[in-house]
Short mmCIF file of C-alpha atoms and ligand atoms in Angstrom, two decimals:
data_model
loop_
_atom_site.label_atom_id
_atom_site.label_comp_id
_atom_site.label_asym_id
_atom_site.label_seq_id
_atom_site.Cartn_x
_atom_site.Cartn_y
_atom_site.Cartn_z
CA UNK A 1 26.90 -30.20 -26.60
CA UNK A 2 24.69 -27.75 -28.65
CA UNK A 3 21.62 -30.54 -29.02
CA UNK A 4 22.12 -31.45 -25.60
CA UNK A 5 21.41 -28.27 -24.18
CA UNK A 6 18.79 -27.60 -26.39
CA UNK A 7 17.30 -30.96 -25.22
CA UNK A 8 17.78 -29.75 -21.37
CA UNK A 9 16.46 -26.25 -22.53
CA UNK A 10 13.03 -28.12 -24.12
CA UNK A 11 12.44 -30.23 -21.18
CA UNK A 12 13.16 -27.58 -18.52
CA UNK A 13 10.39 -25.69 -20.46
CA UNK A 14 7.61 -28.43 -20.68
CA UNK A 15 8.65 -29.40 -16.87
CA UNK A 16 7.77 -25.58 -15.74
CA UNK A 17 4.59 -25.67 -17.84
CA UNK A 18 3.33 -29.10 -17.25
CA UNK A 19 3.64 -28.30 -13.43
CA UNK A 20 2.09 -24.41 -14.16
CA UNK A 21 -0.80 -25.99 -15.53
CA UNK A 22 -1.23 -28.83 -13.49
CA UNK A 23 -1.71 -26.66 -10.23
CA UNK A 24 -3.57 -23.83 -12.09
CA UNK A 25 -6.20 -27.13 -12.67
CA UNK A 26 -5.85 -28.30 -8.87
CA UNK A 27 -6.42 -24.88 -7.97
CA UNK A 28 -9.67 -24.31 -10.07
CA UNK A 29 -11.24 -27.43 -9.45
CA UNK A 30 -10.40 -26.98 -5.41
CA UNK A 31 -11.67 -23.08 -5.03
CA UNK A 32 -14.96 -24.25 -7.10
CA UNK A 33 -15.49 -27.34 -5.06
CA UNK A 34 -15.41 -25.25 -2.19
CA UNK A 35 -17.37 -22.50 -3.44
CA UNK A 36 -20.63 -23.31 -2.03
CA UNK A 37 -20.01 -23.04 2.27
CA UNK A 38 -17.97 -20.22 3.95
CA UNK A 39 -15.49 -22.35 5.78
CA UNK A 40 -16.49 -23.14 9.58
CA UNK A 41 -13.71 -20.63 10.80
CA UNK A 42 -15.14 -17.97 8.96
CA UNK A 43 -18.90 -18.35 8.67
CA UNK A 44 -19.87 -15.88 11.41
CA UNK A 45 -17.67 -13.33 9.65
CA UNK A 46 -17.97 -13.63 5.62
CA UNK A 47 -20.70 -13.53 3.80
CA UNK A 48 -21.41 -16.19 1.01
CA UNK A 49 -21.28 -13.71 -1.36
CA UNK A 50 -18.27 -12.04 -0.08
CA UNK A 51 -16.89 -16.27 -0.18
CA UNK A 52 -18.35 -16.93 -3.55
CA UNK A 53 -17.02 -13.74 -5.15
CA UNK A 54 -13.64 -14.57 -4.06
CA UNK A 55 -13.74 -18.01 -5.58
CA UNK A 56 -14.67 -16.54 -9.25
CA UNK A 57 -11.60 -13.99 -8.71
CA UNK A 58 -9.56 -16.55 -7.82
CA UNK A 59 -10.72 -19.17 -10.68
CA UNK A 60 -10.57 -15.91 -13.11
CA UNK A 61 -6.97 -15.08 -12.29
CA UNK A 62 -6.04 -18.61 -12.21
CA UNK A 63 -7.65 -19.15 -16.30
CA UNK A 64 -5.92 -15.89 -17.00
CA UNK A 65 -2.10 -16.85 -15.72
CA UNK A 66 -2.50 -20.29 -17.81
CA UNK A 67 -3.16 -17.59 -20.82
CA UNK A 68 -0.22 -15.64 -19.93
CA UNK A 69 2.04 -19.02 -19.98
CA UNK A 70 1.02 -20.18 -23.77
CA UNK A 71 1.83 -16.24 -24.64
CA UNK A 72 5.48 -16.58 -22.06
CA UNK A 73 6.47 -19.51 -23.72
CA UNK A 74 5.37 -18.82 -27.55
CA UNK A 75 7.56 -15.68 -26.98
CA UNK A 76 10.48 -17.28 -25.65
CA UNK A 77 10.17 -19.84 -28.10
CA UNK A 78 10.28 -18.00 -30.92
CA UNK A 79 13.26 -15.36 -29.46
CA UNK A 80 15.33 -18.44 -28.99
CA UNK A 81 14.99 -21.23 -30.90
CA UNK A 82 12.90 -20.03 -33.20
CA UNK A 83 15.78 -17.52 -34.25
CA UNK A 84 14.12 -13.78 -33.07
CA UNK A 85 17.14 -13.14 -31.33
CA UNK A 86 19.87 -13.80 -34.36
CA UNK A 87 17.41 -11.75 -36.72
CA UNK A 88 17.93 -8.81 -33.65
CA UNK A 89 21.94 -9.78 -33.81
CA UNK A 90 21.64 -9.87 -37.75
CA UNK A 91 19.63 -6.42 -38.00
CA UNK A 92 21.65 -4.17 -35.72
CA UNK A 93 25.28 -5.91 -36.30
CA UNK A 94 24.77 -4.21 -39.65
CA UNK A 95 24.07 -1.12 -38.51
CA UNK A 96 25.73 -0.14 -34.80
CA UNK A 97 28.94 -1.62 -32.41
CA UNK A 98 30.33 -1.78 -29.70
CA UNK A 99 28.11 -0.75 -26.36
CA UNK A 100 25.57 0.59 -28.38
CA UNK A 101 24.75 -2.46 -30.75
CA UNK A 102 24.36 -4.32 -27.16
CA UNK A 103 22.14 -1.71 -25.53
CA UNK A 104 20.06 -1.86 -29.08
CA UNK A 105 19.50 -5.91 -28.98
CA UNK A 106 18.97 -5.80 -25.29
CA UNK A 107 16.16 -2.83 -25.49
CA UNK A 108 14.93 -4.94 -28.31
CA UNK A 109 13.89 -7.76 -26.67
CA UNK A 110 12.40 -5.85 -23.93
CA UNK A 111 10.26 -3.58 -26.14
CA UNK A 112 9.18 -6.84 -28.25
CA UNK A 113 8.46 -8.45 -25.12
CA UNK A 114 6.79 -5.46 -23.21
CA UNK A 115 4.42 -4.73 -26.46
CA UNK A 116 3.06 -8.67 -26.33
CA UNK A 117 2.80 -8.30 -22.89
CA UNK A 118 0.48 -5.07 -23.21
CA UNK A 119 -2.51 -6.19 -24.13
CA UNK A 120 -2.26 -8.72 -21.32
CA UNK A 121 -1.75 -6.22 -18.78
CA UNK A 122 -5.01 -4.15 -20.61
CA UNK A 123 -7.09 -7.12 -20.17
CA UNK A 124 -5.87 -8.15 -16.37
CA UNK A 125 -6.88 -4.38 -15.66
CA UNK A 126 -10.16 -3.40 -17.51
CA UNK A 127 -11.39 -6.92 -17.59
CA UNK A 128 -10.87 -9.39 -14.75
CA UNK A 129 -10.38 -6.32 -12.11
CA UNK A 130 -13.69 -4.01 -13.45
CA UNK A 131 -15.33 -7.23 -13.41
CA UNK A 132 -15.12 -7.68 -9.57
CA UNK A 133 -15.18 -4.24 -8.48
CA UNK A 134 -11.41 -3.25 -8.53
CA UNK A 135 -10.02 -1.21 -10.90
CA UNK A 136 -10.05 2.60 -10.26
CA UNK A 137 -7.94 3.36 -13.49
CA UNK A 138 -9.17 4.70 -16.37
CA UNK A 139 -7.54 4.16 -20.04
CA UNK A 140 -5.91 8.00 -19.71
CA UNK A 141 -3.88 6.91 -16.42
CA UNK A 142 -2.38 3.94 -17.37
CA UNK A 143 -1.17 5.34 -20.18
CA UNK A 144 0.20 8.20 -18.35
CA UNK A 145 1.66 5.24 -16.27
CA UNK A 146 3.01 3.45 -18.86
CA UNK A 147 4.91 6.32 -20.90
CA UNK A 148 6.40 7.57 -16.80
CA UNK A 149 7.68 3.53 -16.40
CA UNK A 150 8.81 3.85 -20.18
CA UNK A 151 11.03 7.30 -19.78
CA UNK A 152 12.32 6.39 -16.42
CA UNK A 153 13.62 2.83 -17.83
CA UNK A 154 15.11 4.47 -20.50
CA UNK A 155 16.63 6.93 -18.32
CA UNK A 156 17.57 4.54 -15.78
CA UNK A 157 18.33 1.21 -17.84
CA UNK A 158 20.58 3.17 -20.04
CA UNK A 159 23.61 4.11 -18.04
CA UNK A 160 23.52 0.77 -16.12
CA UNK A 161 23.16 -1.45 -19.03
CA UNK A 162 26.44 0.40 -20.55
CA UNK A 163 28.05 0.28 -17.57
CA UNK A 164 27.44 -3.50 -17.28
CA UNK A 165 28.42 -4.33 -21.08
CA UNK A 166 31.38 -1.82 -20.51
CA UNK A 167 32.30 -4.38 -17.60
CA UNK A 168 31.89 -7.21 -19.32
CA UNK A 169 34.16 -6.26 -22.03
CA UNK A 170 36.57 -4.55 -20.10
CA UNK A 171 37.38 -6.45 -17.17
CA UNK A 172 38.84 -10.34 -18.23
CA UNK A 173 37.41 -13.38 -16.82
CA UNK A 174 36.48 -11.61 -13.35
CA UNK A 175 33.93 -9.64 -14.93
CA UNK A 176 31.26 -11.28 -13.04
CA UNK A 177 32.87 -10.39 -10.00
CA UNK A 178 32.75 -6.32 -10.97
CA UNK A 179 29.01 -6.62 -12.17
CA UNK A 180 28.28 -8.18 -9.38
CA UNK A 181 29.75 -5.41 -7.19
CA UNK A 182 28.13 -2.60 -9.31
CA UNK A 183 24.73 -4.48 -9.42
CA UNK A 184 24.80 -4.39 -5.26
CA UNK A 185 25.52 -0.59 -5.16
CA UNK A 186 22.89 -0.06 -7.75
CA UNK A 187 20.28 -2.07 -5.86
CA UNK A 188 21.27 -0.37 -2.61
CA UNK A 189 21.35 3.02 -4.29
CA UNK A 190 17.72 2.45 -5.52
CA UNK A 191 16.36 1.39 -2.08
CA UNK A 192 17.22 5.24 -0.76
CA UNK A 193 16.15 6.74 -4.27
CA UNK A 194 12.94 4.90 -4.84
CA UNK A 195 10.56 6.14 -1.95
CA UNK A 196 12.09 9.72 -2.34
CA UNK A 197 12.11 10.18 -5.99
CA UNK A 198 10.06 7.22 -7.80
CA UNK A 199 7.49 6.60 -5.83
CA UNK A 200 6.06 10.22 -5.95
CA UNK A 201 5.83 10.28 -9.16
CA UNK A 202 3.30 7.38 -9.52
CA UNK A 203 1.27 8.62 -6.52
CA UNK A 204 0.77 11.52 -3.44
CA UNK A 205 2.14 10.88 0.05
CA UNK A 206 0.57 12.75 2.39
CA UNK A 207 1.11 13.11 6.33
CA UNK A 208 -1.41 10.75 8.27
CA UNK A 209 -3.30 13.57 9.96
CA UNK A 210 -5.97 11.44 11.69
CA UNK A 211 -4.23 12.18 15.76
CA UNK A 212 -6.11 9.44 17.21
CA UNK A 213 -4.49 6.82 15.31
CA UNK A 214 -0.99 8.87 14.97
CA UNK A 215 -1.06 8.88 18.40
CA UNK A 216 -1.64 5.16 18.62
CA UNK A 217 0.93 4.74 16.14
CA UNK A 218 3.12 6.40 17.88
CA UNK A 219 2.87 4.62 21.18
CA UNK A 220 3.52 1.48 19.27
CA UNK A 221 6.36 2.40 17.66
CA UNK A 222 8.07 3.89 20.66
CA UNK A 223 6.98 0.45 22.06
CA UNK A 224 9.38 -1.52 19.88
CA UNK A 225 11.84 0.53 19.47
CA UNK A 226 11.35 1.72 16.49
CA UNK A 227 12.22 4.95 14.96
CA UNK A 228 10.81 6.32 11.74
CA UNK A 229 11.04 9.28 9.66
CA UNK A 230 7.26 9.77 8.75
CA UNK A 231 3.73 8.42 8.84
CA UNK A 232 2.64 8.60 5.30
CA UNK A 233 -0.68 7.70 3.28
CA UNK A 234 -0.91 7.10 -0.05
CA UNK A 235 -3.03 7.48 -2.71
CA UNK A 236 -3.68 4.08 -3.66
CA UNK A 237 -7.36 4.31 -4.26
CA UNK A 238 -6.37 6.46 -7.58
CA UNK A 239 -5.83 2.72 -9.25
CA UNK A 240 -7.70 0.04 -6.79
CA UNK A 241 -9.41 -1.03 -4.26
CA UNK A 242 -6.76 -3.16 -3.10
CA UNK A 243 -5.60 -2.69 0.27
CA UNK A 244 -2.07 -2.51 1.47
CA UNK A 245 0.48 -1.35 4.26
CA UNK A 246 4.55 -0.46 3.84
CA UNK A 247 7.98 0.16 4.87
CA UNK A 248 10.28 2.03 2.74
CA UNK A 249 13.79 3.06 3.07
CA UNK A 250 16.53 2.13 5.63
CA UNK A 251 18.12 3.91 8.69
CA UNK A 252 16.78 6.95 8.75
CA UNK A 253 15.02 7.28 5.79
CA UNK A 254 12.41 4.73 6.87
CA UNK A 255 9.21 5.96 6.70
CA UNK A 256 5.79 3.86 6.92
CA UNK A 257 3.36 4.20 4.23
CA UNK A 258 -0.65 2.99 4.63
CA UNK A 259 -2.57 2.68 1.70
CA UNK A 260 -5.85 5.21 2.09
CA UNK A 261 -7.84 2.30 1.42
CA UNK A 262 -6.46 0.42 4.24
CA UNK A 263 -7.60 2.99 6.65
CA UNK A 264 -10.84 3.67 5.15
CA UNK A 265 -11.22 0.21 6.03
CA UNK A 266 -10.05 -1.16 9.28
CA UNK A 267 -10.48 0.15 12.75
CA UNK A 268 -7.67 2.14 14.49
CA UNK A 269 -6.87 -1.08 16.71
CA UNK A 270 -6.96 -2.97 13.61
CA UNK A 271 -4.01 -0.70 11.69
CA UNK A 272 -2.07 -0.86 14.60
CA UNK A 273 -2.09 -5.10 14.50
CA UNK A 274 -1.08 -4.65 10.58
CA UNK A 275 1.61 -2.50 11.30
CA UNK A 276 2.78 -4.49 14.39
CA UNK A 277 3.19 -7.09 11.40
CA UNK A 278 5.24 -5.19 9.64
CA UNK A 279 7.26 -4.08 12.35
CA UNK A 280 7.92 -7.90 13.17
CA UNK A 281 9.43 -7.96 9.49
CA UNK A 282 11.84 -5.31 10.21
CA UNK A 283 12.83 -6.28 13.76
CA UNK A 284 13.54 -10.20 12.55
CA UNK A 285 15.64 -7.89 9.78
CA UNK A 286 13.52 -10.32 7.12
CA UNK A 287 14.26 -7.38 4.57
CA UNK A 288 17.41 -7.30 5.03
CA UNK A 289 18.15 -11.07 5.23
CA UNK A 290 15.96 -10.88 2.12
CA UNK A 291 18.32 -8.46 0.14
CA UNK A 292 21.30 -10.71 1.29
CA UNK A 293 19.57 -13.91 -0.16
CA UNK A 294 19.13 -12.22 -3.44
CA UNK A 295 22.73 -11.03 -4.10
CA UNK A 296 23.99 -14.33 -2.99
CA UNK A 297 21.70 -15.42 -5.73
CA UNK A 298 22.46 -12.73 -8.25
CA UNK A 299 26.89 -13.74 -7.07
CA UNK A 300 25.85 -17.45 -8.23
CA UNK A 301 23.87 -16.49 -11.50
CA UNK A 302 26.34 -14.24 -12.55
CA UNK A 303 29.90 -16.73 -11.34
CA UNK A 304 28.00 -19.03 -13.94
CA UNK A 305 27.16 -16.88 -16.68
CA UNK A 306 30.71 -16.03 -16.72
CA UNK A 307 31.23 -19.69 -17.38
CA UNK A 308 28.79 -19.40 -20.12
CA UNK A 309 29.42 -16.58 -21.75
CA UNK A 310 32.41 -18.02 -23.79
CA UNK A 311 30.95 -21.58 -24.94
CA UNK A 312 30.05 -21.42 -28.18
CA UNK A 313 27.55 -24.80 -27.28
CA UNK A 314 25.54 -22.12 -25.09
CA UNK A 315 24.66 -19.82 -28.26
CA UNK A 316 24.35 -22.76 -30.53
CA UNK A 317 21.97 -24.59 -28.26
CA UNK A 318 19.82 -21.91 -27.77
CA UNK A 319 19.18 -20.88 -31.72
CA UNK A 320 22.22 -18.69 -32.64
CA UNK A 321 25.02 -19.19 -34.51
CA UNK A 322 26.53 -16.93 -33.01
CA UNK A 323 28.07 -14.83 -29.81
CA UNK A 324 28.94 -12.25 -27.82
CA UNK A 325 28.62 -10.33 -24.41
CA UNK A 326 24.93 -8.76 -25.18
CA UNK A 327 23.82 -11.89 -26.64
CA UNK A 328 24.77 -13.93 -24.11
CA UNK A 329 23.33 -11.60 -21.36
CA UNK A 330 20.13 -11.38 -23.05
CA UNK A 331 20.11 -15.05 -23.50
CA UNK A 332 20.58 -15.78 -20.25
CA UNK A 333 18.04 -13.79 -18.69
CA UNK A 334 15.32 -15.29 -21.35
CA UNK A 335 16.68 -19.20 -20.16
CA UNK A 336 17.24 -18.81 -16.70
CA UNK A 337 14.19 -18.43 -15.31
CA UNK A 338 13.22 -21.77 -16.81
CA UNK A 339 15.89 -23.21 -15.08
CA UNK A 340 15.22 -21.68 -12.12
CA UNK A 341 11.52 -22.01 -11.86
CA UNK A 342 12.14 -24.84 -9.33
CA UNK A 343 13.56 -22.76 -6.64
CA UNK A 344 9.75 -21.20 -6.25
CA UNK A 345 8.46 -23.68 -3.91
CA UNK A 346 11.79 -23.10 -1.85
CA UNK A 347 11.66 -18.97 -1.87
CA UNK A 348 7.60 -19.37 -0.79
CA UNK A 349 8.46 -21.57 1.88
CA UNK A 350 10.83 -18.90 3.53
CA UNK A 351 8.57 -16.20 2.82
CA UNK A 352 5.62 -17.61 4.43
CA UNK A 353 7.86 -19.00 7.67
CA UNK A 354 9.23 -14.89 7.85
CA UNK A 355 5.20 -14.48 7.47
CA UNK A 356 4.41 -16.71 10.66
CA UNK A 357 7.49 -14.84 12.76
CA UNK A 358 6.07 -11.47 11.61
CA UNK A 359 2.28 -12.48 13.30
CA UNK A 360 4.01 -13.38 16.17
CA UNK A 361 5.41 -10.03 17.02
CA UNK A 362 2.38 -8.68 16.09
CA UNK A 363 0.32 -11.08 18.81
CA UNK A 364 3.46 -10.16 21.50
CA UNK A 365 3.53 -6.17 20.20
CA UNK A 366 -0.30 -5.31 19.59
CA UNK A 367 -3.02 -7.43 19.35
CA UNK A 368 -4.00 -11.25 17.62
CA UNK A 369 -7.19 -11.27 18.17
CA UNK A 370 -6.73 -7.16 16.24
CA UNK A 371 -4.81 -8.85 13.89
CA UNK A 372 -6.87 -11.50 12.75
CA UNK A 373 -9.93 -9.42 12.51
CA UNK A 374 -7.87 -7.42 10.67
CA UNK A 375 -6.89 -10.16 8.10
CA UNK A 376 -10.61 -11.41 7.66
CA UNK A 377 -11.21 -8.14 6.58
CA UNK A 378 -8.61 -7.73 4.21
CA UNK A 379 -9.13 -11.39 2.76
CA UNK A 380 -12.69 -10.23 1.91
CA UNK A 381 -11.76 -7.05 0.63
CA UNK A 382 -9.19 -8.60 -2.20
CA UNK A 383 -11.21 -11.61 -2.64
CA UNK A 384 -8.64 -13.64 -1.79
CA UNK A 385 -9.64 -17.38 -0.94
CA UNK A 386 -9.89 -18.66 1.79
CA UNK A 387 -9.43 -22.03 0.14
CA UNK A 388 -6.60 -22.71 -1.95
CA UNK A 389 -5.65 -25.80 -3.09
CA UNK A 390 -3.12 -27.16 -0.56
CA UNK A 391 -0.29 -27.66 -3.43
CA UNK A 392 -0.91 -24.81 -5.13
CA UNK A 393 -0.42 -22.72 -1.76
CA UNK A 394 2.90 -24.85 -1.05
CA UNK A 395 4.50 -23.93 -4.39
CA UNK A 396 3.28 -20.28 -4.45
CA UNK A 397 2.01 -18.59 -1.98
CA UNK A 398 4.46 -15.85 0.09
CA UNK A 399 1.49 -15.80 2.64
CA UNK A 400 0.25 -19.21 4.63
CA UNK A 401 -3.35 -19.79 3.87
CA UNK A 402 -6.00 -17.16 5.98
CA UNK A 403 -7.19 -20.24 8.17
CA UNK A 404 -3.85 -21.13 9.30
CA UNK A 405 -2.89 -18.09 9.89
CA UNK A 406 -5.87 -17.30 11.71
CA UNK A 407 -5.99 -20.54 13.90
CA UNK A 408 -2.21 -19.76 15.02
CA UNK A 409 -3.19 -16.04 16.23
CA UNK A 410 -5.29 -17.79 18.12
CA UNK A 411 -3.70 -20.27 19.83
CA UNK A 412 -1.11 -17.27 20.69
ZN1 ZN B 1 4.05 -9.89 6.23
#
């Protein structure tokens, strides 16, 4: 049973990145062969430059992901099979027990992971986005960022990570069943803490004061129903020039967040289309069938890590000899994903049908033709494509391609 999974475990892996690197080459080869002529939707509105720079972005990020697989799978490699995980079990067995040997080996991996993923994250920032114009950080701030993400994980990941060994260990072959439970609350719990406590301490909210488009806002809102507890804008210009527009909270806590460079950006007509958007999220309840999908998930990942968690074939297939509760969480969490790197296609595909639904409202609520003037803008602001490879978009993307977007806003 041990060689077979590690057989299943090997083959899972080369599937993932034989098909990761197959559409990374589609996708190249497609934006470049298309670099040369605006598409015919869009030539009276995009520049070739404005075309031609989003093709290199999109080749650049494209050559850097393929990087950031060799690194992914060199480190799970060598964690797994390549016995970086027993050498954790064999250097802090010695020396702690109980919760806190498990909250050792689990922080472990994440700091040995986290540190090889650093100077990827340095390079995506002060490389590929200075290159094209969007980075707005400077070395100081995202270290500041870093150490804030560090101390609140810490301070955060601590007490959940004993409570969740504590559970395993305490509550018989149900466990999974009380995790489960306390994972929920803690997700749920985070959703009202986040925007009031988290967020603020990464960037300023402050009220939208421009009354023409409040007031605009305002009428839209009371429009659909829709009852909020604040107009906000953010920063977001402190780290890029990426554009962006937000819900937060639930119930009454809700508040709507714009981006500064969002507004700086689009016309008032315009921000009232992209909000529409998002209100057509919330009134399908997308979030919250969203939220729903992912703890029937997490129930089904966690009913069959129970199974796991016992089988001495699951530690000795995956390069230990042998087990226990933190172990096998850790281990599970570092597999998984392999495993479940096939469900991307199937997540995408509901994302960008909630997507569709969303413009919809928007075209009934506010304006299409706002809307898609709206999007053209955006599009050329983040250099996003407005050619991806048709595969690659299946598989991936959470948003349909611009042009069919575009072509359905105006048919509505
Ligand atoms: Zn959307």
């Amino acid at each position: 049973m041990d060689n077979i999974l590690t057989l299943a475990f090997l083959a899972a892996l080369l599937v993932m990145s034989a098909l990761r690197l197959w559409l990374a080459r589609r996708q190249i080869s497609y934006v470049s062969a298309h670099r040369e002529k605006v598409p015919p939707g869009f030539a009276d509105r995009i520049a070739l430059g404005a075309h031609q720079k989003a093709a290199d972005y999109t080749v650049a990020r494209t050559r850097f992901g393929r990087a950031g697989l060799v690194a992914e799978v060199a480190v799970l490699l060598a964690l797994t099979l390549g016995g970086g995980l027993q050498a954790l079990h064999d250097f802090w067995s010695t020396r702690l027990d109980g919760l806190v040997y498990g909250v050792a080996v689990i922080f472990s991996v994440i700091a040995i992971s986290g540190l090889l993923d650093l100077p990827l994250a340095l390079y995506r920032q002060f490389v590929i986005e200075e290159k094209f114009g969007f980075n707005r950080m400077t070395l100081g701030l995202f270290l500041v960022d870093l150490v804030k993400q560090l101390a609140l994980g810490i301070l955060i990941g601590t007490p959940v990570l004993l409570a969740v060994l504590w559970l395993m260990e305490r509550m018989g072959s149900l466990w999974w069943l009380y995790v489960w439970v306390f994972w929920c609350a803690f997700n749920l719990l985070m959703l009202f803490v986040y925007p009031t406590w988290i967020a603020p301490l990464f960037n300023k909210f402050a009220p939208l004061d421009d009354a023409g488009l409040r007031e605009r806002i305002e009428a839209l809102l009371t429009r659909c129903g829709f009852a909020s507890s604040g107009l906000f804008v953010m920063d977001g210009s402190k780290r890029s020039n990426h554009g962006n527009a937000y819900f937060t909270g639930f119930g009454k806590t809700k508040r709507i967040v714009f981006f500064d460079t969002l507004l700086c950006r689009l016309q008032a007509a315009e921000v009232e289309a992209v909000l529409a958007h998002e209100l057509g999220h919330f009134s399908h309840r997308h979030v919250l069938k969203r939220i729903g999908m992912l703890f029937a998930l997490s129930l089904a990942f966690l009913a069959l890590l129970g199974q796991l968690i016992d089988a001495p074939w699951f530690y000795g297939g995956l390069g230990l000899d042998t087990g226990n509760t933190a172990l096998g969480l850790v281990l599970f969490f570092l597999v998984g994903p392999v495993f479940a790197f096939l469900l991307t296609p199937l997540l995408s595909l509901l994302s960008r049908r909630d997507e569709f639904a969303a413009d919809r409202y928007a075209a009934e609520n506010a304006s299409a033709e706002q809307l898609a003037s709206a999007l053209v803008k955006l599009y050329e602001d983040n250099a996003a494509t407005l050619t991806p490879d048709p595969l690659h978009s299946l598989f991936y993307d959470s948003h349909p391609p611009a042009a069919l977007r575009i072509a359905r806003l105006q048919a509505a």
